[in-house]
Coordinates of C-alpha atoms and ligand atoms in Angstrom, one line a residue:
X1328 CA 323.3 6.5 62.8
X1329 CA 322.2 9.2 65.6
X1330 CA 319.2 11.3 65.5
X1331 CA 318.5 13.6 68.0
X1332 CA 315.1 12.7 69.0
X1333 CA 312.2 15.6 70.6
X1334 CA 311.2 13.1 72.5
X1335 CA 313.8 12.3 74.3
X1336 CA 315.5 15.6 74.3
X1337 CA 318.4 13.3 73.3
X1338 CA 320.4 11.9 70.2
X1339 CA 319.9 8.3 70.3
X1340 CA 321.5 5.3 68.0
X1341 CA 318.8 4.7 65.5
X1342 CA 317.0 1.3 65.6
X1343 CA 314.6 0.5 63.0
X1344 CA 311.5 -1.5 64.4
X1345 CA 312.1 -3.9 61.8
X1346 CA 315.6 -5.1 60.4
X1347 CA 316.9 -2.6 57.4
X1348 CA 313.3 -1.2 57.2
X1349 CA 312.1 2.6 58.2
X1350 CA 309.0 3.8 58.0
X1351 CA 308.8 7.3 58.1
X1352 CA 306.6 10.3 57.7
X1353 CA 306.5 14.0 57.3
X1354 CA 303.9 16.6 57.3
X1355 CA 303.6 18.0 54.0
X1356 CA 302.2 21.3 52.9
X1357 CA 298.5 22.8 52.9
X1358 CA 298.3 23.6 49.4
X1359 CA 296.4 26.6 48.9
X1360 CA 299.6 28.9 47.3
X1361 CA 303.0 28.3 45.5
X1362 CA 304.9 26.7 48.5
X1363 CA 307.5 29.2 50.4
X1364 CA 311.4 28.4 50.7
X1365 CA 310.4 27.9 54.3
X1366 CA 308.6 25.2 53.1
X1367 CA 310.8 23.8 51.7
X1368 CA 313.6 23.2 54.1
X1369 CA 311.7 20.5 55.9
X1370 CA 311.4 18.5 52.3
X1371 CA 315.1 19.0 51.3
X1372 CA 316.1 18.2 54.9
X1373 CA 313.8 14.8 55.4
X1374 CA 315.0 13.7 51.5
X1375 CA 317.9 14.1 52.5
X1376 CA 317.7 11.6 55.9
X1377 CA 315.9 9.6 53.3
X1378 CA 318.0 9.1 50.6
X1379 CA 320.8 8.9 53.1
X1380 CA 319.4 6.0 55.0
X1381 CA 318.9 4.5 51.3
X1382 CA 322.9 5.1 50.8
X1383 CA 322.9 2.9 54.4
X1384 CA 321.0 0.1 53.0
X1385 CA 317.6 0.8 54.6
X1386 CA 314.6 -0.2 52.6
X1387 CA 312.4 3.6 53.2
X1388 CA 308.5 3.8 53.0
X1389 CA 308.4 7.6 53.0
X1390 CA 305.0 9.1 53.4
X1391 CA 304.2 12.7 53.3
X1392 CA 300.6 14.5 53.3
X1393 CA 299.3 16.9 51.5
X1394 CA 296.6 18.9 53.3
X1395 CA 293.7 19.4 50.8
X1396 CA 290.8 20.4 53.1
X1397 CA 291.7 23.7 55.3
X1398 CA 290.2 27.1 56.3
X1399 CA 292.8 28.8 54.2
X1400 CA 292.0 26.8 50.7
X1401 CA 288.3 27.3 51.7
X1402 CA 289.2 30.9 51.8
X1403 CA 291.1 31.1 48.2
X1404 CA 288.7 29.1 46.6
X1405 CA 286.0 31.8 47.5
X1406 CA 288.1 34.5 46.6
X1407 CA 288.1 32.9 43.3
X1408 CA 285.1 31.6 42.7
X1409 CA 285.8 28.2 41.9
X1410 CA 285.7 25.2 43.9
X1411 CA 288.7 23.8 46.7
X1412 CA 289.1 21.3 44.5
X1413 CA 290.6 23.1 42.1
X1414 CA 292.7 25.0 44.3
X1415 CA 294.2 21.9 45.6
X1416 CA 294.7 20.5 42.8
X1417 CA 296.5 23.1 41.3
X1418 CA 298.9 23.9 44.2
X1419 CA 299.9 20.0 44.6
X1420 CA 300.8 20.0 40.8
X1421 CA 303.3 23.2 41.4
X1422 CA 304.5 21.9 44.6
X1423 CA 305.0 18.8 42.6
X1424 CA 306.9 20.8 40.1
X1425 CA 308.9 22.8 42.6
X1426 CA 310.3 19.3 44.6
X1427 CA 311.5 18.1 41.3
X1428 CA 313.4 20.8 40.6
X1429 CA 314.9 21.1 44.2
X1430 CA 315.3 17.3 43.6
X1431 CA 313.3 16.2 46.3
X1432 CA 312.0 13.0 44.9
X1433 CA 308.2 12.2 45.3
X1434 CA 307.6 10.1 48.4
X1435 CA 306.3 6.7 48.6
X1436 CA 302.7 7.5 49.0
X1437 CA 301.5 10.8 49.0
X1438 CA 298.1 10.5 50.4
X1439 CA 295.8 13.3 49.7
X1440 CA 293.5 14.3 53.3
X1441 CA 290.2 14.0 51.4
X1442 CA 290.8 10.9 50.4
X1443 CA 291.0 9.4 53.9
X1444 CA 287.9 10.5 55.3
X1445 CA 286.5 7.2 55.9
X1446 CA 289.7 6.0 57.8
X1447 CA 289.8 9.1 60.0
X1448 CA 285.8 8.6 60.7
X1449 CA 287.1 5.4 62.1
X1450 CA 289.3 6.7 63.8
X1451 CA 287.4 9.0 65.9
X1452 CA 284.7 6.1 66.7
X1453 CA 286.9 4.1 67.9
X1454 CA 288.0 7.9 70.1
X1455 CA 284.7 7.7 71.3
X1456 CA 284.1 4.1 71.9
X1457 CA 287.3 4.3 74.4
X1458 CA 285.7 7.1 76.1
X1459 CA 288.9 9.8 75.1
X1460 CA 286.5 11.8 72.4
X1461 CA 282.8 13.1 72.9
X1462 CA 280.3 14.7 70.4
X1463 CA 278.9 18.5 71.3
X1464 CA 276.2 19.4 69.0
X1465 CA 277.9 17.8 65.8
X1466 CA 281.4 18.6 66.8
X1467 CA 284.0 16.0 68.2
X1468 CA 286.5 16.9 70.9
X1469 CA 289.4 14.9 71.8
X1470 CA 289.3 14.9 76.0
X1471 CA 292.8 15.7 76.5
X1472 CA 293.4 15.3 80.0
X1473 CA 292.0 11.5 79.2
X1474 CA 295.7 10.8 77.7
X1475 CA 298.1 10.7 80.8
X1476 CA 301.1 11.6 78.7
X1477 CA 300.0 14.4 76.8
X1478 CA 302.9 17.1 76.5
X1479 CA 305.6 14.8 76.7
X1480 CA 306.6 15.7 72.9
X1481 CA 306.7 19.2 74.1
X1482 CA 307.3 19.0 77.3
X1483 CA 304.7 20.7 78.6
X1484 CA 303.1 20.6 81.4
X1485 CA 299.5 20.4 81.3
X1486 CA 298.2 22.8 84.3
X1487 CA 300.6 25.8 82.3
X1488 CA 298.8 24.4 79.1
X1489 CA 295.7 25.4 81.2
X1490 CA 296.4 28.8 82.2
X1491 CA 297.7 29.6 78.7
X1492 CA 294.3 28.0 77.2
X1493 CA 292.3 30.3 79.5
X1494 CA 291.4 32.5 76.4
X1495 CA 289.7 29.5 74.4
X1496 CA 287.3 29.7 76.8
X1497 CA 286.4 33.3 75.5
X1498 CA 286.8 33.0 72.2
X1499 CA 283.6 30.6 71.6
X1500 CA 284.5 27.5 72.2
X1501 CA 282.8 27.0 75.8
X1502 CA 280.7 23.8 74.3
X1503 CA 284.2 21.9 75.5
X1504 CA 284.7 20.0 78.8
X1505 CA 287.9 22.0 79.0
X1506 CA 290.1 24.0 77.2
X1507 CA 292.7 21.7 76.4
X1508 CA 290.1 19.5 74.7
X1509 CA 291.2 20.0 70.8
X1510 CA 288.7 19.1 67.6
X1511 CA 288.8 15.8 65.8
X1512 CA 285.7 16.2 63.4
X1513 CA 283.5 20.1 62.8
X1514 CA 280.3 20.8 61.2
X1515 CA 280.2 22.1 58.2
X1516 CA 279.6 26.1 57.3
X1517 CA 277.8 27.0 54.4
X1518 CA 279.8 26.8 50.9
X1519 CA 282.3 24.5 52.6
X1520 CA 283.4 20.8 51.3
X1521 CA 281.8 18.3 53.4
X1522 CA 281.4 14.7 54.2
X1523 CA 278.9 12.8 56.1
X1524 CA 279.5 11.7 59.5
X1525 CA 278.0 10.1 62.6
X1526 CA 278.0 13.1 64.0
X1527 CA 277.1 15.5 61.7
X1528 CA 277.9 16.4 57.9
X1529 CA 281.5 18.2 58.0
X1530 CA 285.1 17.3 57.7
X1531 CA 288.1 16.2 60.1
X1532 CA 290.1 18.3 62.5
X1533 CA 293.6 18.3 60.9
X1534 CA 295.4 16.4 63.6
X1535 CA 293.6 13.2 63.2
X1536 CA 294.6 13.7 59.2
X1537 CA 298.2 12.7 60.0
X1538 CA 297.2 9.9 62.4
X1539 CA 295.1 8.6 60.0
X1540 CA 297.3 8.6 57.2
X1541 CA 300.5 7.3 59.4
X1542 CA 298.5 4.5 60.4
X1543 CA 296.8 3.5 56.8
X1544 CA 300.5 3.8 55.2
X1545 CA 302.9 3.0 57.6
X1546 CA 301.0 1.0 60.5
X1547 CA 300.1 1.6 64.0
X1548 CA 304.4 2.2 65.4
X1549 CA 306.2 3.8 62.9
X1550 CA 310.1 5.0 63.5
X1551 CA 309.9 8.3 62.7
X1552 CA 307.9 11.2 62.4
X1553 CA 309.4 14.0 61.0
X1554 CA 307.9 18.0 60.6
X1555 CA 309.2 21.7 60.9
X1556 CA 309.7 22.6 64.8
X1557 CA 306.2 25.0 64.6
X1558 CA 304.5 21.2 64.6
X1559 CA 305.9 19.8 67.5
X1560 CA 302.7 21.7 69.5
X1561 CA 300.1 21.2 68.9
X1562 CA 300.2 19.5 65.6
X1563 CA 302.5 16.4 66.9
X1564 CA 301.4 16.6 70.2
X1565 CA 298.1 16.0 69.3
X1566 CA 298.4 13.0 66.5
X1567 CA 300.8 11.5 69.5
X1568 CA 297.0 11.6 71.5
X1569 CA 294.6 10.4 69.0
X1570 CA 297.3 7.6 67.9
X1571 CA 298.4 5.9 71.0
X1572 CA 295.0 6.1 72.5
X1573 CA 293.5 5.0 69.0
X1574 CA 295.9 2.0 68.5
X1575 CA 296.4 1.3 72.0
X1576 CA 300.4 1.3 71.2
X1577 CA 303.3 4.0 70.9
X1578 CA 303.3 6.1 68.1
X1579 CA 306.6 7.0 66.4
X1580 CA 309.5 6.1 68.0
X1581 CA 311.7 9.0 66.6
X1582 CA 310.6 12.7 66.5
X1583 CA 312.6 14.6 64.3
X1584 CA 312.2 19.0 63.7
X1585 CA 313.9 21.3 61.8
X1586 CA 314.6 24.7 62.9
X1587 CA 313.1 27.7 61.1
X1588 CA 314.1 29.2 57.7
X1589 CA 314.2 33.0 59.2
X1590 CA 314.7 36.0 56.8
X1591 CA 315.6 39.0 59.3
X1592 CA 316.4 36.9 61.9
X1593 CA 312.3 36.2 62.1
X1594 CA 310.4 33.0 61.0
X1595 CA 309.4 32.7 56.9
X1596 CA 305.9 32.5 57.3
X1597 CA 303.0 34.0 54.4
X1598 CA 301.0 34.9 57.7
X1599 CA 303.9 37.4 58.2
X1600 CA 304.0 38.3 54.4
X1601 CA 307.9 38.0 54.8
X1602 CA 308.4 35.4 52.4
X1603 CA 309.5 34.0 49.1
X1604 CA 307.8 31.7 46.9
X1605 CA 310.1 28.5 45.7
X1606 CA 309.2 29.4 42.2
X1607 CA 310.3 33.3 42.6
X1608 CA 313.7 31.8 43.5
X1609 CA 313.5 29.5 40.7
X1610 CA 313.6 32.6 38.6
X1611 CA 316.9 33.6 39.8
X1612 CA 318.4 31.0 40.9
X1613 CA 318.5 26.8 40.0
X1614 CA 317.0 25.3 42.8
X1615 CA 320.1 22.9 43.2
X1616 CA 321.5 26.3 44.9
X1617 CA 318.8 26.0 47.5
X1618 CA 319.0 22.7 48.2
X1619 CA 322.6 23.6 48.5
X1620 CA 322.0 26.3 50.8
X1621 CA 319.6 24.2 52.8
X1622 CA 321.7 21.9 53.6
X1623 CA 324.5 24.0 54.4
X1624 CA 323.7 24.5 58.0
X1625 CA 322.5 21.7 60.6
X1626 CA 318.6 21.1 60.2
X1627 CA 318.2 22.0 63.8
X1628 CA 319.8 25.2 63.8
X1629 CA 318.0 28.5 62.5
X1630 CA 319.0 29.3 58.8
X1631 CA 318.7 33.1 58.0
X1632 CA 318.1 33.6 54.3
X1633 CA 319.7 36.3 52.5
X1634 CA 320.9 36.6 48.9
X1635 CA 324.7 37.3 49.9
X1636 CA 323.9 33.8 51.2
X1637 CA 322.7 32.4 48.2
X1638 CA 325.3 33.8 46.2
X1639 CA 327.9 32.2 48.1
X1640 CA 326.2 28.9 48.1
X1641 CA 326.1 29.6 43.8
X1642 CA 329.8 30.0 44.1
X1643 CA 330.1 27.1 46.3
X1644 CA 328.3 24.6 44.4
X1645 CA 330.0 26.2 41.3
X1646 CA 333.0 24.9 42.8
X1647 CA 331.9 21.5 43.1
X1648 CA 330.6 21.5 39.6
X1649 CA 333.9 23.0 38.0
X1650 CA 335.9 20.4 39.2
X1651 CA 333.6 17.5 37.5
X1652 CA 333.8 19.4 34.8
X1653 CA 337.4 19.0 34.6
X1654 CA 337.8 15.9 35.2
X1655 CA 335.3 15.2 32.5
X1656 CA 338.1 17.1 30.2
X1657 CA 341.2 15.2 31.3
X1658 CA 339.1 12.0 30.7
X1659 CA 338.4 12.7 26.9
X1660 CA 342.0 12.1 26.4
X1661 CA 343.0 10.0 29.1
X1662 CA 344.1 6.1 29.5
X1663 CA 344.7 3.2 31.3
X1664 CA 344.4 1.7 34.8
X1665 CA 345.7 3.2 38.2
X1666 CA 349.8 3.2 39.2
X1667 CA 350.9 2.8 42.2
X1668 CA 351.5 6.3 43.0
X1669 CA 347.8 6.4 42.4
X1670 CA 346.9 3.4 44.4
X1671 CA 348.4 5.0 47.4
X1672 CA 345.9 8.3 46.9
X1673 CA 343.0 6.2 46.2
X1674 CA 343.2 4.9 49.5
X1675 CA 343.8 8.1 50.8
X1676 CA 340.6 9.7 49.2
X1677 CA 338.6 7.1 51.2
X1678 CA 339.5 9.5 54.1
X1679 CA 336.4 12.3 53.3
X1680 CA 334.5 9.7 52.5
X1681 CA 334.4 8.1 56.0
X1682 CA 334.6 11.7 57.0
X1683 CA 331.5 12.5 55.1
X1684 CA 329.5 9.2 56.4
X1685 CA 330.9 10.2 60.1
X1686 CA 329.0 13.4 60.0
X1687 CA 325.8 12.4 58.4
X1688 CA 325.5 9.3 61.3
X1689 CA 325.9 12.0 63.2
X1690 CA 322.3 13.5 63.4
X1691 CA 322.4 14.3 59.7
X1692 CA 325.1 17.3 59.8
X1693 CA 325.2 18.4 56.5
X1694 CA 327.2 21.1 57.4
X1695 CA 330.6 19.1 58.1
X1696 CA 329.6 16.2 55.3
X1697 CA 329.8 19.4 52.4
X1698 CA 332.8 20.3 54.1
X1699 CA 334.0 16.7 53.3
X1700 CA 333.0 17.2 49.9
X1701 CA 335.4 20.0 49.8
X1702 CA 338.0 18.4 51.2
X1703 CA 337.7 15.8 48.3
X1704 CA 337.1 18.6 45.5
X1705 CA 340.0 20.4 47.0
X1706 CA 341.9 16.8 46.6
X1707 CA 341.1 16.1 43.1
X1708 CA 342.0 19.4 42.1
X1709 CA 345.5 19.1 43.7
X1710 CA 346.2 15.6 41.9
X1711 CA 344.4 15.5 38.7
X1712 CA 345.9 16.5 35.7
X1713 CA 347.1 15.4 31.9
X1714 CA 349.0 12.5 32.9
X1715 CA 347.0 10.8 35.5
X1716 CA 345.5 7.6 34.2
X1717 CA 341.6 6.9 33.1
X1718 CA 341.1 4.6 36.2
X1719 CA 342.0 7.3 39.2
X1720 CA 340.4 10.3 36.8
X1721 CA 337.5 8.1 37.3
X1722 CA 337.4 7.2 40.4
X1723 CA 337.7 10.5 41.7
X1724 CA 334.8 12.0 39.6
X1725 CA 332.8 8.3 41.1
X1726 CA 333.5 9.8 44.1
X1727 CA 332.8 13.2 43.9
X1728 CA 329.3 12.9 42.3
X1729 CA 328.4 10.1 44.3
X1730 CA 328.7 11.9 47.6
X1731 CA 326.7 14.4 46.3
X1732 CA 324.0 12.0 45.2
X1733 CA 324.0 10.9 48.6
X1734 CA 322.6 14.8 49.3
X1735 CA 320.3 15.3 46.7
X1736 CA 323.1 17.3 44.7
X1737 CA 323.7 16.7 41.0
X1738 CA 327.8 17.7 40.2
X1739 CA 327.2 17.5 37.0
X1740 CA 324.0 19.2 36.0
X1741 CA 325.4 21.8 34.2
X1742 CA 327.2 19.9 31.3
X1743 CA 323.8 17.8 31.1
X1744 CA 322.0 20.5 30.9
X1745 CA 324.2 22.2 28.7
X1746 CA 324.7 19.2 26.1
X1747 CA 321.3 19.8 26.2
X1748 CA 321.4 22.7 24.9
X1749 CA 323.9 22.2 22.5
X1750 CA 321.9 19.3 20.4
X1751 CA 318.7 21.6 20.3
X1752 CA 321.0 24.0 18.5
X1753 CA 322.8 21.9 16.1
X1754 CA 319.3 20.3 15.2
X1755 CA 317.8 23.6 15.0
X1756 CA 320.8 24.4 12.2
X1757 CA 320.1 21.0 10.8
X1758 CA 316.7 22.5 10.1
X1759 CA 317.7 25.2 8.9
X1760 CA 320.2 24.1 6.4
X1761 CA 317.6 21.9 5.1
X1762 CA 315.4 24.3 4.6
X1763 CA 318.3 26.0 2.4
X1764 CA 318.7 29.0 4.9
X1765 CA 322.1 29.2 5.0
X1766 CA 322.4 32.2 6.8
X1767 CA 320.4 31.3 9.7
X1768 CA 322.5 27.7 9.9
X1769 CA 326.0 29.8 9.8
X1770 CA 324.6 32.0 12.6
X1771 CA 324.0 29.0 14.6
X1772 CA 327.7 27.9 14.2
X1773 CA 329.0 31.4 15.3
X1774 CA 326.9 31.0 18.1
X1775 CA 328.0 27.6 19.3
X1776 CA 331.8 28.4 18.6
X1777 CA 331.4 31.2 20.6
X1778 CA 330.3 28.8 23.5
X1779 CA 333.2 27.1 22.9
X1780 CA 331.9 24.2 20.8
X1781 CA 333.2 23.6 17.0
X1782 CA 331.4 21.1 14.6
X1783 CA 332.4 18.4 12.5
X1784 CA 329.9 17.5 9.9
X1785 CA 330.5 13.4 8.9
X1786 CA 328.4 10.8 7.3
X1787 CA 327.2 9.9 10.6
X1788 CA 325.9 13.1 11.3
X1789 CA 327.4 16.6 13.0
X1790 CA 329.8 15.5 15.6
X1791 CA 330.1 18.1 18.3
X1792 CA 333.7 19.1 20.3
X1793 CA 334.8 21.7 23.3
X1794 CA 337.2 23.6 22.2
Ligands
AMP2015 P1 302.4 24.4 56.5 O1 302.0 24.4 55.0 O2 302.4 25.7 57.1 O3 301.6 23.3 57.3 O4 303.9 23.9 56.5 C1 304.4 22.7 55.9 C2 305.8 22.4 56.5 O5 306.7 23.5 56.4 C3 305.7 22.1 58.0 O6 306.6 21.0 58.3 C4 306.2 23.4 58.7 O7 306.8 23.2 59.9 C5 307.3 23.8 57.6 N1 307.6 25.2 57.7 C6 306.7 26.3 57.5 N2 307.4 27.5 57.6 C7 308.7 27.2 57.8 C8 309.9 28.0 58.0 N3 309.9 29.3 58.0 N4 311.1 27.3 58.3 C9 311.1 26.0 58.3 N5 310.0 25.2 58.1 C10 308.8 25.7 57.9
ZN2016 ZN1 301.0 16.3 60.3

């Protein structure tokens, strides 16, 4: 497996720092709003490395934040009238909601920022103590030029960082020994959440939040640390700082960024006001289509977000769906084991299968391992039919939704979902003719045969069929 690594600049053979274990984290959201479909790249992207590497036979601690403390929750919260708290609270529970339906599955640990405090206080001491952080009036500066290799995430150079930083000087902030120096702990203002300090009563910077919470969950080295490509600088930069000169040891040995979710060619952003919420997509479209979508085009390359894009992806995943769906059909009347004729494709099938796992080791092209997944839907639909046997139907449906697995997409949701559907009714009928309201159970029977369903009613019970 290859990831191309920020780091490095390079893509470079992955090697866990311990045997068939990765410990890995990602920056999650600041939850002051619905999250935004640019948000959501990052966590269909990184569960997708994740549940790959799984699929590989690595064991993956997978942390990812959620930032509960910021200016902008401060700033809703007051709009509101009610505490951050609350606002928090509320926004982790429907980005919670969101990631399940987008089948991002929850993380290993998802630590919450305020409930670190005391670890990122520690932190910063030990900043001090080393002589890389110093206290102004309540406030705690990391010393930047202290850390020898800052920039080399970003590969900046630090005198350009300089002459770009000029403006900080002008802007308030002339209690710092320079303008590079970046904040690990602020006093607090009034009506702000605060905690208690050695320096003064006030909360963390939010760099030292992802140190902090890396370290506590994952350790000092961790293999990779993954984020959208906005956080390589200062965000990552910084928590590469505070960590190595913290621990006294290297950080995360793998960087990994995802390009931009653009709409017009320009980045998604709510600062813009060019965005769209998860959830208003949700309304017109099942989020298995924007997972789809996602993962469409490489992680590092810009993805420009249109609704004739979507559509096609709705078609596209269609297709992969429709094909399940048939094989599901042939395999209520099918039997037996595979012939030879068989035998002979079932080896050939393997073929996208190696294709597909060829791709992913690749730096995770998704791109080329749906286009596997094509070639395999494309193969099942040339060799399936009513007289293959039970064995090769099933292999090739196996196969089929287990690549998809692999990428976080379910081929067969939509006969789930609509079997689902399908029992509330007939229960609903089953009420009803109970209830001795005949004309509201025959209406339900109309309604089902006219989805193609006729019903059977036995001693066991209604037995359902496709017709
Ligand atoms: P934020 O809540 O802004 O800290 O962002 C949370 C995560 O979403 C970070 O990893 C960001 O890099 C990522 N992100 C934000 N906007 C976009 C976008 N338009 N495209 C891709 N990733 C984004
Ligand atoms: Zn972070």
């Amino acid at each position: 497996m290859r990831f191309y690594n920020t780091l490095t600049k390079k893509k470079e053979e992955f090697v866990p720092l311990e045997d068939g274990k990765v410990r890995m984290y990602v920056c999650g959201p600041t939850v002051y709003n619905f999250i935004h479909i640019g948000n959501a790249r990052p966590m269909i992207v990184f569960d997708t490395a994740r549940r790959y590497m799984e699929y590989r036979g690595y064991e993956v601690n997978y942390v990812s934040n959620f930032t509960d403390v910021d200016d902008k929750i401060i700033a809703k919260a007051i709009e509101e009238g009610v505490n951050s708290e609350e606002i928090s609270q509320r926004y982790i529970a429907e980005c919670k909601k969101d990631m399940e339906a987008m089948n991002v599955r929850p993380a290993t640990t998802h630590p919450l920022a305020t409930q670190e405090i005391g670890g990122m206080i520690r932190m910063i001491e030990t900043l001090v103590e080393k002589g890389y952080a110093y206290n102004v009036d309540g406030t705690v500066y990391f010393r930047t030029r202290q850390f020898k290799e800052y920039g080399k995430l970003s590969h900046k150079n630090l005198d350009d960082l300089r002459s770009g930083g000029r403006s900080l000087l002008v802007t308030g902030e002339d209690q710092k020994e320079d303008p590079l120096d970046f904040v690990l702990w602020k006093p607090k203002k009034e009506g702000e959440p605060f905690w208690p300090s050695p320096w003064s009563e006030g909360r963390p910077g939010w760099h030292i939040e992802c140190s902090e919470m890396s370290k506590k969950y994952l350790g000092d080295e961790i293999d990779i640390h993954a984020g959208g490509e906005d956080l390589i600088f200062p965000h990552h930069e910084n928590e590469i700082a505070q960590s190595e000169c913290c621990n006294g040891k290297p950080f995360a040995c793998y960087w990994l960024h995802n390009a931009f979710l653009n709409i017009d060619n320009r980045k998604m952003s709510k600062s813009l006001g060019n965005f769209f919420t998860v959830r208003e997509i949700s309304e017109k479209y099942d989020l298995q289509i924007l997972r789809f979508f996602m993962l469409s085009a490489h992680y590092r390359s810009p993805l420009n977000f249109s609704e004739e894009i979507m559509e096609s992806s709705k078609n596209a995943l269609d297709r992969i769906c429709t094909a399940v769906e048939t094989l599901n059909h042939l395999l209520e009347n099918s039997a037996g084991n595979l012939n030879d004729a068989e035998r002979q494709l079932v080896k050939e099938m393997a073929g996208f299968r190696g294709e597909f796992e060829r791709s992913m080791d690749d730096d995770l092209n998704t791109a080329d391992a749906i286009a596997a997944v094509f070639e395999l839907v494309k193969f099942a639909n040339t060799h399936a039919d009513e007289n293959s046997s039970r064995e090769f139907l099933e292999t090739l449906k196996q196969e089929i939704v287990g690549l998809c697995d692999v990428l976080g997409l379910i081929a067969e949701r939509k006969t789930e979902s609509l079997d689902g559907e399908i029992e509330a009714l007939i229960e609903e009928r089953q009420a009803a003719r109970k209830a001795k309201d005949f004309g509201k159970a025959d209406e339900i029977r109309d309604r089902l045969l006219a989805m193609g369903i006729t019903l059977k009613d036995t001693r066991e019970g209604v037995q359902w069929k496709r017709i």
